[in-house]
Coordinates of C-alpha atoms and ligand atoms in Angstrom, one line a residue:
M155 CA 150.3 105.5 134.7
A156 CA 149.1 105.2 131.2
E157 CA 145.9 103.6 132.3
S158 CA 144.8 106.6 134.3
G159 CA 145.7 108.9 131.4
L160 CA 143.3 107.0 129.2
M161 CA 140.6 107.2 131.8
E162 CA 141.1 110.9 132.2
D163 CA 140.6 111.3 128.4
L164 CA 137.5 109.3 128.5
Y165 CA 136.1 111.2 131.4
R166 CA 136.9 114.5 129.7
E167 CA 134.9 113.4 126.7
I168 CA 131.9 112.4 128.8
I169 CA 132.0 115.7 130.7
L170 CA 132.3 117.7 127.4
D171 CA 129.4 115.7 125.9
H172 CA 127.1 116.6 128.8
Y173 CA 128.3 120.2 128.6
R174 CA 127.6 120.5 124.9
Q175 CA 124.4 118.5 124.8
P176 CA 122.9 118.9 128.3
R177 CA 120.1 116.5 129.1
N178 CA 116.9 117.9 130.4
R179 CA 118.1 121.5 130.2
G180 CA 115.2 123.9 129.7
A181 CA 112.8 121.0 129.4
V182 CA 109.2 122.1 129.8
I183 CA 107.6 120.3 132.6
E184 CA 105.0 120.9 135.3
P185 CA 107.1 121.1 138.4
T186 CA 105.8 120.3 141.9
C187 CA 108.9 121.6 143.6
S188 CA 111.8 123.8 142.6
A189 CA 115.0 125.3 144.0
D190 CA 117.6 127.8 143.0
G191 CA 121.2 127.4 143.8
A192 CA 124.3 129.5 143.3
N193 CA 128.0 129.1 143.6
P194 CA 129.3 132.7 143.8
L195 CA 132.9 131.6 143.9
C196 CA 132.7 130.6 140.2
G197 CA 129.5 132.4 139.2
D198 CA 127.5 129.2 138.6
Q199 CA 123.7 129.5 138.9
I200 CA 121.1 126.8 138.6
R201 CA 117.5 126.3 138.9
V202 CA 116.1 122.8 139.3
D203 CA 112.4 122.0 138.6
V204 CA 111.1 118.6 139.6
A205 CA 107.8 117.0 138.9
L206 CA 107.3 114.6 141.7
V207 CA 104.4 112.2 141.3
D208 CA 103.6 109.6 143.9
G209 CA 107.1 110.0 145.3
V210 CA 108.7 109.4 141.9
V211 CA 110.6 112.0 139.8
E212 CA 108.5 111.9 136.7
A213 CA 110.2 114.8 135.0
I214 CA 113.1 117.1 135.8
S215 CA 114.4 120.2 134.2
F216 CA 117.3 122.5 134.9
S217 CA 118.3 125.9 133.7
G218 CA 121.0 128.4 134.5
Q219 CA 124.5 129.2 133.6
G220 CA 128.0 128.4 134.7
C221 CA 131.2 126.6 134.0
S222 CA 131.4 123.3 132.1
I223 CA 131.7 121.3 135.3
S224 CA 128.6 122.7 136.9
Q225 CA 126.6 122.4 133.7
A226 CA 127.8 118.9 132.9
S227 CA 127.1 117.7 136.5
A228 CA 123.6 119.2 136.3
S229 CA 122.9 117.3 133.1
M230 CA 124.2 114.0 134.6
M231 CA 122.2 114.6 137.8
T232 CA 118.9 115.0 135.9
E233 CA 119.6 111.9 133.8
Y234 CA 120.3 110.0 137.0
V235 CA 117.2 111.0 139.0
K236 CA 114.6 110.8 136.3
G237 CA 112.3 107.9 136.9
R238 CA 113.7 107.3 140.4
T239 CA 112.0 107.7 143.7
A240 CA 112.8 110.8 145.7
A241 CA 114.5 108.6 148.3
A242 CA 116.7 107.0 145.6
A243 CA 117.5 110.5 144.2
L244 CA 118.6 111.6 147.6
Q245 CA 120.8 108.5 147.9
G246 CA 122.4 109.6 144.7
V247 CA 123.0 113.0 146.2
Q248 CA 124.7 111.4 149.1
A249 CA 126.8 109.1 146.9
F250 CA 127.9 112.1 144.8
Q251 CA 128.9 114.1 147.9
Q252 CA 130.8 111.0 149.2
M253 CA 132.6 110.8 145.8
M254 CA 133.7 114.4 146.2
L255 CA 134.9 113.7 149.7
T256 CA 136.8 110.5 149.0
G257 CA 137.8 110.8 145.4
Q258 CA 136.4 107.3 144.8
A259 CA 133.6 106.6 142.4
P260 CA 130.8 104.7 144.2
E261 CA 129.7 101.3 142.9
I262 CA 126.1 102.2 142.4
E263 CA 123.9 101.6 139.4
G264 CA 123.5 104.5 137.1
F265 CA 126.7 106.3 138.1
D266 CA 128.7 105.5 135.0
D267 CA 128.7 108.9 133.4
I268 CA 128.7 110.6 136.8
A269 CA 131.9 108.8 137.8
S270 CA 133.7 110.9 135.2
L271 CA 133.5 113.8 137.7
V272 CA 135.6 111.8 140.2
G273 CA 138.7 113.8 139.3
V274 CA 137.1 117.0 140.5
A275 CA 137.5 115.8 144.1
K276 CA 141.2 116.8 143.7
F277 CA 140.3 120.4 143.2
P278 CA 138.4 121.8 146.2
A279 CA 137.4 125.0 144.4
R280 CA 135.7 122.9 141.6
V281 CA 133.9 120.6 144.1
K282 CA 131.3 123.3 144.7
C283 CA 130.8 123.6 140.9
A284 CA 130.2 119.8 140.6
S285 CA 128.0 119.6 143.7
L286 CA 125.8 122.6 143.0
A287 CA 123.1 120.7 141.0
W288 CA 123.0 117.9 143.5
K289 CA 122.6 120.2 146.5
T290 CA 120.0 122.2 144.6
L291 CA 118.1 119.0 143.8
A292 CA 118.2 118.0 147.5
Q293 CA 116.8 121.4 148.4
A294 CA 114.0 121.0 145.9
L295 CA 113.1 117.6 147.2
A296 CA 113.3 118.6 150.8
E297 CA 111.0 121.5 150.3
G298 CA 108.6 119.5 148.2
G299 CA 107.1 122.7 146.9
G300 CA 107.8 126.4 147.0
T301 CA 111.2 127.8 146.0
V302 CA 114.2 128.0 148.2
T303 CA 117.6 129.5 147.6
T304 CA 120.8 127.9 148.5
D305 CA 123.9 130.0 148.6
D306 CA 127.0 127.8 148.9
G307 CA 129.4 130.8 149.1
S308 CA 128.7 131.3 152.8
R309 CA 131.1 128.6 154.0
Ligands
LIG98 ZN1 131.9 126.5 138.3

């Protein structure tokens, strides 16, 4: 299918763009909650800092290191949740995890770039890479303060 080949090229470009120019990476903010996450299978590590003000993600920053998928996904995640309520951010986490399960991009607003990761669903080992930032965000929001560590290698 030529169509899907073109889409794959486009998606690859979007992922590389976020990897090379990550949004909100190392941004200096005053976080109200944070979490660390790791994907030992690949060596991906991430820290997510969130400034939650009146239930809205006023600012978000990530740091860490890892493969292009994990870093690009983190960049896309921060862009998506910035300015949204914590509840909407968590809906994004659910939508992302659903996309990884089904291999179908969800029809929700703001997921344009994120949909470029839909192909990752075909590669179970990389799903953990793509999901890491989203799970870590959920941890940060769930705690609402303090630092927790997620270790996705235990399953
Ligand atoms: Zn990875």
